[in-house]
């Protein structure tokens, strides 16, 4: 167990304002029992360029800002905290292989994780001196070895520890690290020792095919490290300038919907669509894009479309959808499946009919929605062989993915009338 007396009680929140290369302190995150509350610093509020970290959750006001109902900390700050993999690395480094994470506070995770975290926030012990938690550049082989040791619960050498800790602030449950190549930054996703098939290649297929379908998707590459596959996903929250990297503020859909982690099952695309209509720039284009992403998730078998796997850029005034990421077909043995987010009302079934029934929420006519679905099916079929070849996907894995994750018959089971042509197309394509 970790003693509460040794746990940090506060952290200063630093922010990179839009277009700025250097961070400034925005305010203080303070522990009050089991809650973390935030207040802006006076110097930040007096800045002409100051923006809310995220409004309406943390408006630019003096004093302690009340938490939203059901929250234990501001959700927009929780977005910058490490998830399962990053927490595992931190626990391994601080407490060793036998520790299960009991009693480790959110402030510890915020202060111990790497500074190159998603978005444009960081957390420091000091309000006046910014000291980034960075690491030397390490090669993929070295990072992969470090990830394997963490999976096994084996302590790292100081050198490996420093290299892997750089990526602890990146979300998700699977082994990963951060790398930089000249003008581009990547998240490296590693194969796990428990994988029954090539999970990273399944994600490569989905991400590449989603882009070919015309969706806005992060760029991906497949590489090898040792004898293992590694998926590289380009970061879209960084922009390279002549002298530095600019950071872009982001908030998750969970934050947009004002939901705590415990209530993520209530997150819905219907609510997200309403928020897009009310608060996003280019709402009509964004709604069409989001509809296309839901359709593609169902066509490729990605049922892990939870609300932290959708994000928006925030510039202090308006929101815009980020490129898609973490489109990863999930292991599937049977037919019936459900999406992590509700589609409309209480419906979360992984069926194309669920999308078509909700088309009006996304300002689409029935014919427009049908055209999007049929277009994606045709693109998946047309480019399947080429993308599999590019990713060096084995015949065994192709046979596993096709017709099970990709174009599973359950997605088309209840299509009738004008919608039956979609099922007919999918059936003919699936017999490739």
PDB file of N, CA and C in Angstrom, residues 280-350:
ATOM      1  N   UNK A 280     -19.385  23.282 -32.444  1.00  0.00           N
ATOM      2  CA  UNK A 280     -18.243  23.029 -33.313  1.00  0.00           C
ATOM      3  C   UNK A 280     -18.234  23.959 -34.517  1.00  0.00           C
ATOM      4  N   UNK A 281     -17.033  24.239 -35.006  1.00  0.00           N
ATOM      5  CA  UNK A 281     -16.915  24.899 -36.295  1.00  0.00           C
ATOM      6  C   UNK A 281     -17.271  23.877 -37.385  1.00  0.00           C
ATOM      7  N   UNK A 282     -17.814  24.338 -38.479  1.00  0.00           N
ATOM      8  CA  UNK A 282     -18.212  23.490 -39.613  1.00  0.00           C
ATOM      9  C   UNK A 282     -19.046  22.282 -39.170  1.00  0.00           C
ATOM     10  N   UNK A 283     -20.164  22.513 -38.506  1.00  0.00           N
ATOM     11  CA  UNK A 283     -20.940  21.401 -37.958  1.00  0.00           C
ATOM     12  C   UNK A 283     -21.448  20.404 -39.000  1.00  0.00           C
ATOM     13  N   UNK A 284     -21.907  20.872 -40.149  1.00  0.00           N
ATOM     14  CA  UNK A 284     -22.458  19.949 -41.149  1.00  0.00           C
ATOM     15  C   UNK A 284     -21.384  18.986 -41.648  1.00  0.00           C
ATOM     16  N   UNK A 285     -20.211  19.520 -41.977  1.00  0.00           N
ATOM     17  CA  UNK A 285     -19.096  18.669 -42.423  1.00  0.00           C
ATOM     18  C   UNK A 285     -18.671  17.711 -41.307  1.00  0.00           C
ATOM     19  N   UNK A 286     -18.620  18.208 -40.078  1.00  0.00           N
ATOM     20  CA  UNK A 286     -18.193  17.385 -38.945  1.00  0.00           C
ATOM     21  C   UNK A 286     -19.171  16.254 -38.670  1.00  0.00           C
ATOM     22  N   UNK A 287     -20.467  16.545 -38.773  1.00  0.00           N
ATOM     23  CA  UNK A 287     -21.475  15.505 -38.541  1.00  0.00           C
ATOM     24  C   UNK A 287     -21.378  14.405 -39.594  1.00  0.00           C
ATOM     25  N   UNK A 288     -21.133  14.777 -40.821  1.00  0.00           N
ATOM     26  CA  UNK A 288     -20.971  13.770 -41.884  1.00  0.00           C
ATOM     27  C   UNK A 288     -19.734  12.908 -41.595  1.00  0.00           C
ATOM     28  N   UNK A 289     -18.661  13.542 -41.175  1.00  0.00           N
ATOM     29  CA  UNK A 289     -17.442  12.815 -40.830  1.00  0.00           C
ATOM     30  C   UNK A 289     -17.690  11.844 -39.680  1.00  0.00           C
ATOM     31  N   UNK A 290     -18.375  12.304 -38.643  1.00  0.00           N
ATOM     32  CA  UNK A 290     -18.638  11.433 -37.500  1.00  0.00           C
ATOM     33  C   UNK A 290     -19.525  10.257 -37.899  1.00  0.00           C
ATOM     34  N   UNK A 291     -20.543  10.510 -38.711  1.00  0.00           N
ATOM     35  CA  UNK A 291     -21.387   9.423 -39.189  1.00  0.00           C
ATOM     36  C   UNK A 291     -20.548   8.389 -39.938  1.00  0.00           C
ATOM     37  N   UNK A 292     -19.648   8.867 -40.794  1.00  0.00           N
ATOM     38  CA  UNK A 292     -18.781   7.959 -41.536  1.00  0.00           C
ATOM     39  C   UNK A 292     -17.907   7.124 -40.622  1.00  0.00           C
ATOM     40  N   UNK A 293     -17.456   7.699 -39.528  1.00  0.00           N
ATOM     41  CA  UNK A 293     -16.622   6.964 -38.580  1.00  0.00           C
ATOM     42  C   UNK A 293     -17.426   5.870 -37.865  1.00  0.00           C
ATOM     43  N   UNK A 294     -18.661   6.175 -37.501  1.00  0.00           N
ATOM     44  CA  UNK A 294     -19.497   5.160 -36.844  1.00  0.00           C
ATOM     45  C   UNK A 294     -19.724   3.991 -37.796  1.00  0.00           C
ATOM     46  N   UNK A 295     -20.065   4.306 -39.042  1.00  0.00           N
ATOM     47  CA  UNK A 295     -20.276   3.262 -40.046  1.00  0.00           C
ATOM     48  C   UNK A 295     -19.025   2.414 -40.195  1.00  0.00           C
ATOM     49  N   UNK A 296     -17.881   3.067 -40.311  1.00  0.00           N
ATOM     50  CA  UNK A 296     -16.645   2.313 -40.516  1.00  0.00           C
ATOM     51  C   UNK A 296     -16.318   1.448 -39.297  1.00  0.00           C
ATOM     52  N   UNK A 297     -16.529   1.968 -38.099  1.00  0.00           N
ATOM     53  CA  UNK A 297     -16.297   1.159 -36.897  1.00  0.00           C
ATOM     54  C   UNK A 297     -17.100  -0.141 -36.957  1.00  0.00           C
ATOM     55  N   UNK A 298     -18.332  -0.047 -37.401  1.00  0.00           N
ATOM     56  CA  UNK A 298     -19.169  -1.244 -37.494  1.00  0.00           C
ATOM     57  C   UNK A 298     -18.688  -2.165 -38.610  1.00  0.00           C
ATOM     58  N   UNK A 299     -18.301  -1.595 -39.743  1.00  0.00           N
ATOM     59  CA  UNK A 299     -17.849  -2.416 -40.864  1.00  0.00           C
ATOM     60  C   UNK A 299     -16.529  -3.128 -40.575  1.00  0.00           C
ATOM     61  N   UNK A 300     -15.678  -2.518 -39.732  1.00  0.00           N
ATOM     62  CA  UNK A 300     -14.371  -3.132 -39.461  1.00  0.00           C
ATOM     63  C   UNK A 300     -14.331  -3.888 -38.137  1.00  0.00           C
ATOM     64  N   UNK A 301     -15.411  -3.845 -37.371  1.00  0.00           N
ATOM     65  CA  UNK A 301     -15.453  -4.580 -36.109  1.00  0.00           C
ATOM     66  C   UNK A 301     -14.780  -3.884 -34.945  1.00  0.00           C
ATOM     67  N   UNK A 302     -14.666  -2.542 -35.016  1.00  0.00           N
ATOM     68  CA  UNK A 302     -14.104  -1.803 -33.881  1.00  0.00           C
ATOM     69  C   UNK A 302     -15.227  -1.464 -32.903  1.00  0.00           C
ATOM     70  N   UNK A 303     -15.369  -2.289 -31.882  1.00  0.00           N
ATOM     71  CA  UNK A 303     -16.397  -2.042 -30.859  1.00  0.00           C
ATOM     72  C   UNK A 303     -15.838  -1.286 -29.657  1.00  0.00           C
ATOM     73  N   UNK A 304     -14.565  -0.916 -29.717  1.00  0.00           N
ATOM     74  CA  UNK A 304     -13.932  -0.185 -28.607  1.00  0.00           C
ATOM     75  C   UNK A 304     -13.954   1.318 -28.898  1.00  0.00           C
ATOM     76  N   UNK A 305     -15.078   1.807 -29.366  1.00  0.00           N
ATOM     77  CA  UNK A 305     -15.211   3.218 -29.757  1.00  0.00           C
ATOM     78  C   UNK A 305     -15.697   4.061 -28.591  1.00  0.00           C
ATOM     79  N   UNK A 306     -15.052   3.900 -27.422  1.00  0.00           N
ATOM     80  CA  UNK A 306     -15.502   4.622 -26.230  1.00  0.00           C
ATOM     81  C   UNK A 306     -15.193   6.112 -26.340  1.00  0.00           C
ATOM     82  N   UNK A 307     -15.696   6.867 -25.384  1.00  0.00           N
ATOM     83  CA  UNK A 307     -15.700   8.327 -25.517  1.00  0.00           C
ATOM     84  C   UNK A 307     -14.323   8.964 -25.381  1.00  0.00           C
ATOM     85  N   UNK A 308     -13.326   8.247 -24.871  1.00  0.00           N
ATOM     86  CA  UNK A 308     -11.967   8.802 -24.882  1.00  0.00           C
ATOM     87  C   UNK A 308     -11.261   8.504 -26.198  1.00  0.00           C
ATOM     88  N   UNK A 309     -11.889   7.715 -27.052  1.00  0.00           N
ATOM     89  CA  UNK A 309     -11.334   7.461 -28.378  1.00  0.00           C
ATOM     90  C   UNK A 309     -11.912   8.405 -29.427  1.00  0.00           C
ATOM     91  N   UNK A 310     -12.541   9.476 -28.968  1.00  0.00           N
ATOM     92  CA  UNK A 310     -12.973  10.576 -29.827  1.00  0.00           C
ATOM     93  C   UNK A 310     -12.522  11.861 -29.153  1.00  0.00           C
ATOM     94  N   UNK A 311     -11.976  12.790 -29.920  1.00  0.00           N
ATOM     95  CA  UNK A 311     -11.461  14.034 -29.325  1.00  0.00           C
ATOM     96  C   UNK A 311     -11.715  15.218 -30.245  1.00  0.00           C
ATOM     97  N   UNK A 312     -11.593  16.396 -29.630  1.00  0.00           N
ATOM     98  CA  UNK A 312     -11.725  17.641 -30.378  1.00  0.00           C
ATOM     99  C   UNK A 312     -10.583  18.578 -30.008  1.00  0.00           C
ATOM    100  N   UNK A 313     -10.115  19.320 -31.003  1.00  0.00           N
ATOM    101  CA  UNK A 313      -9.197  20.420 -30.727  1.00  0.00           C
ATOM    102  C   UNK A 313      -9.990  21.564 -30.092  1.00  0.00           C
ATOM    103  N   UNK A 314      -9.340  22.278 -29.169  1.00  0.00           N
ATOM    104  CA  UNK A 314      -9.960  23.418 -28.485  1.00  0.00           C
ATOM    105  C   UNK A 314      -9.002  24.595 -28.573  1.00  0.00           C
ATOM    106  N   UNK A 315      -9.456  25.721 -29.130  1.00  0.00           N
ATOM    107  CA  UNK A 315      -8.576  26.891 -29.284  1.00  0.00           C
ATOM    108  C   UNK A 315      -8.938  28.024 -28.336  1.00  0.00           C
ATOM    109  N   UNK A 316      -9.803  27.737 -27.367  1.00  0.00           N
ATOM    110  CA  UNK A 316     -10.232  28.769 -26.428  1.00  0.00           C
ATOM    111  C   UNK A 316     -11.588  29.332 -26.755  1.00  0.00           C
ATOM    112  N   UNK A 317     -12.045  29.118 -28.002  1.00  0.00           N
ATOM    113  CA  UNK A 317     -13.360  29.629 -28.414  1.00  0.00           C
ATOM    114  C   UNK A 317     -14.214  28.562 -29.081  1.00  0.00           C
ATOM    115  N   UNK A 318     -13.602  27.751 -29.941  1.00  0.00           N
ATOM    116  CA  UNK A 318     -14.392  26.788 -30.704  1.00  0.00           C
ATOM    117  C   UNK A 318     -13.724  25.417 -30.695  1.00  0.00           C
ATOM    118  N   UNK A 319     -14.501  24.432 -31.127  1.00  0.00           N
ATOM    119  CA  UNK A 319     -14.055  23.040 -31.162  1.00  0.00           C
ATOM    120  C   UNK A 319     -14.042  22.539 -32.594  1.00  0.00           C
ATOM    121  N   UNK A 320     -13.127  21.622 -32.873  1.00  0.00           N
ATOM    122  CA  UNK A 320     -13.096  20.955 -34.180  1.00  0.00           C
ATOM    123  C   UNK A 320     -12.618  19.530 -33.975  1.00  0.00           C
ATOM    124  N   UNK A 321     -13.221  18.601 -34.682  1.00  0.00           N
ATOM    125  CA  UNK A 321     -12.923  17.187 -34.513  1.00  0.00           C
ATOM    126  C   UNK A 321     -11.483  16.879 -34.907  1.00  0.00           C
ATOM    127  N   UNK A 322     -10.785  16.131 -34.073  1.00  0.00           N
ATOM    128  CA  UNK A 322      -9.433  15.696 -34.433  1.00  0.00           C
ATOM    129  C   UNK A 322      -9.522  14.562 -35.452  1.00  0.00           C
ATOM    130  N   UNK A 323      -8.418  14.241 -36.124  1.00  0.00           N
ATOM    131  CA  UNK A 323      -8.406  13.012 -36.928  1.00  0.00           C
ATOM    132  C   UNK A 323      -8.736  11.800 -36.057  1.00  0.00           C
ATOM    133  N   UNK A 324      -9.264  10.760 -36.678  1.00  0.00           N
ATOM    134  CA  UNK A 324      -9.606   9.535 -35.962  1.00  0.00           C
ATOM    135  C   UNK A 324      -8.342   8.786 -35.556  1.00  0.00           C
ATOM    136  N   UNK A 325      -8.426   8.041 -34.482  1.00  0.00           N
ATOM    137  CA  UNK A 325      -7.309   7.253 -33.962  1.00  0.00           C
ATOM    138  C   UNK A 325      -7.865   6.046 -33.229  1.00  0.00           C
ATOM    139  N   UNK A 326      -7.004   5.102 -32.906  1.00  0.00           N
ATOM    140  CA  UNK A 326      -7.417   3.890 -32.174  1.00  0.00           C
ATOM    141  C   UNK A 326      -8.606   3.188 -32.827  1.00  0.00           C
ATOM    142  N   UNK A 327      -8.577   3.103 -34.163  1.00  0.00           N
ATOM    143  CA  UNK A 327      -9.583   2.295 -34.854  1.00  0.00           C
ATOM    144  C   UNK A 327      -9.027   0.880 -34.923  1.00  0.00           C
ATOM    145  N   UNK A 328      -9.387   0.076 -33.978  1.00  0.00           N
ATOM    146  CA  UNK A 328      -8.782  -1.253 -33.845  1.00  0.00           C
ATOM    147  C   UNK A 328      -9.864  -2.337 -33.794  1.00  0.00           C
ATOM    148  N   UNK A 329      -9.971  -3.161 -34.845  1.00  0.00           N
ATOM    149  CA  UNK A 329     -10.936  -4.263 -34.813  1.00  0.00           C
ATOM    150  C   UNK A 329     -10.710  -5.144 -33.591  1.00  0.00           C
ATOM    151  N   UNK A 330     -11.796  -5.506 -32.934  1.00  0.00           N
ATOM    152  CA  UNK A 330     -11.704  -6.280 -31.704  1.00  0.00           C
ATOM    153  C   UNK A 330     -11.902  -7.774 -31.983  1.00  0.00           C
ATOM    154  N   UNK A 331     -11.252  -8.584 -31.159  1.00  0.00           N
ATOM    155  CA  UNK A 331     -11.388 -10.025 -31.302  1.00  0.00           C
ATOM    156  C   UNK A 331     -12.859 -10.416 -31.200  1.00  0.00           C
ATOM    157  N   UNK A 332     -13.309 -11.288 -32.077  1.00  0.00           N
ATOM    158  CA  UNK A 332     -14.736 -11.589 -32.166  1.00  0.00           C
ATOM    159  C   UNK A 332     -14.912 -13.068 -32.497  1.00  0.00           C
ATOM    160  N   UNK A 333     -15.689 -13.740 -31.711  1.00  0.00           N
ATOM    161  CA  UNK A 333     -15.905 -15.169 -31.942  1.00  0.00           C
ATOM    162  C   UNK A 333     -17.305 -15.472 -32.458  1.00  0.00           C
ATOM    163  N   UNK A 334     -18.261 -14.626 -32.124  1.00  0.00           N
ATOM    164  CA  UNK A 334     -19.634 -14.846 -32.547  1.00  0.00           C
ATOM    165  C   UNK A 334     -20.136 -13.745 -33.442  1.00  0.00           C
ATOM    166  N   UNK A 335     -21.451 -13.648 -33.561  1.00  0.00           N
ATOM    167  CA  UNK A 335     -22.046 -12.658 -34.433  1.00  0.00           C
ATOM    168  C   UNK A 335     -22.412 -11.383 -33.718  1.00  0.00           C
ATOM    169  N   UNK A 336     -23.346 -11.448 -32.773  1.00  0.00           N
ATOM    170  CA  UNK A 336     -23.882 -10.242 -32.145  1.00  0.00           C
ATOM    171  C   UNK A 336     -22.795  -9.448 -31.432  1.00  0.00           C
ATOM    172  N   UNK A 337     -22.842  -8.134 -31.612  1.00  0.00           N
ATOM    173  CA  UNK A 337     -21.862  -7.250 -30.972  1.00  0.00           C
ATOM    174  C   UNK A 337     -22.512  -5.901 -30.717  1.00  0.00           C
ATOM    175  N   UNK A 338     -21.934  -5.139 -29.808  1.00  0.00           N
ATOM    176  CA  UNK A 338     -22.422  -3.803 -29.487  1.00  0.00           C
ATOM    177  C   UNK A 338     -21.269  -2.816 -29.490  1.00  0.00           C
ATOM    178  N   UNK A 339     -21.578  -1.561 -29.790  1.00  0.00           N
ATOM    179  CA  UNK A 339     -20.588  -0.491 -29.751  1.00  0.00           C
ATOM    180  C   UNK A 339     -20.424   0.015 -28.314  1.00  0.00           C
ATOM    181  N   UNK A 340     -19.269   0.564 -28.006  1.00  0.00           N
ATOM    182  CA  UNK A 340     -19.030   1.091 -26.656  1.00  0.00           C
ATOM    183  C   UNK A 340     -19.903   2.312 -26.386  1.00  0.00           C
ATOM    184  N   UNK A 341     -20.187   3.099 -27.423  1.00  0.00           N
ATOM    185  CA  UNK A 341     -21.051   4.265 -27.279  1.00  0.00           C
ATOM    186  C   UNK A 341     -22.417   3.981 -27.872  1.00  0.00           C
ATOM    187  N   UNK A 342     -23.450   4.481 -27.199  1.00  0.00           N
ATOM    188  CA  UNK A 342     -24.802   4.408 -27.742  1.00  0.00           C
ATOM    189  C   UNK A 342     -24.859   5.167 -29.061  1.00  0.00           C
ATOM    190  N   UNK A 343     -25.682   4.687 -29.985  1.00  0.00           N
ATOM    191  CA  UNK A 343     -25.810   5.360 -31.279  1.00  0.00           C
ATOM    192  C   UNK A 343     -26.994   6.319 -31.255  1.00  0.00           C
ATOM    193  N   UNK A 344     -28.155   5.798 -30.894  1.00  0.00           N
ATOM    194  CA  UNK A 344     -29.348   6.640 -30.746  1.00  0.00           C
ATOM    195  C   UNK A 344     -30.246   6.005 -29.701  1.00  0.00           C
ATOM    196  N   UNK A 345     -30.742   6.835 -28.778  1.00  0.00           N
ATOM    197  CA  UNK A 345     -31.555   6.296 -27.704  1.00  0.00           C
ATOM    198  C   UNK A 345     -30.779   5.244 -26.937  1.00  0.00           C
ATOM    199  N   UNK A 346     -31.382   4.074 -26.759  1.00  0.00           N
ATOM    200  CA  UNK A 346     -30.714   2.986 -26.035  1.00  0.00           C
ATOM    201  C   UNK A 346     -30.050   1.985 -26.980  1.00  0.00           C
ATOM    202  N   UNK A 347     -29.989   2.308 -28.257  1.00  0.00           N
ATOM    203  CA  UNK A 347     -29.462   1.392 -29.272  1.00  0.00           C
ATOM    204  C   UNK A 347     -27.948   1.547 -29.411  1.00  0.00           C
ATOM    205  N   UNK A 348     -27.214   0.475 -29.145  1.00  0.00           N
ATOM    206  CA  UNK A 348     -25.775   0.459 -29.383  1.00  0.00           C
ATOM    207  C   UNK A 348     -25.372  -0.768 -30.212  1.00  0.00           C
ATOM    208  N   UNK A 349     -26.347  -1.406 -30.861  1.00  0.00           N
ATOM    209  CA  UNK A 349     -26.058  -2.605 -31.626  1.00  0.00           C
ATOM    210  C   UNK A 349     -25.138  -2.296 -32.801  1.00  0.00           C
ATOM    211  N   UNK A 350     -24.207  -3.212 -33.064  1.00  0.00           N
ATOM    212  CA  UNK A 350     -23.214  -3.029 -34.132  1.00  0.00           C
ATOM    213  C   UNK A 350     -23.850  -3.403 -35.475  1.00  0.00           C
TER     214      UNK A 350
END
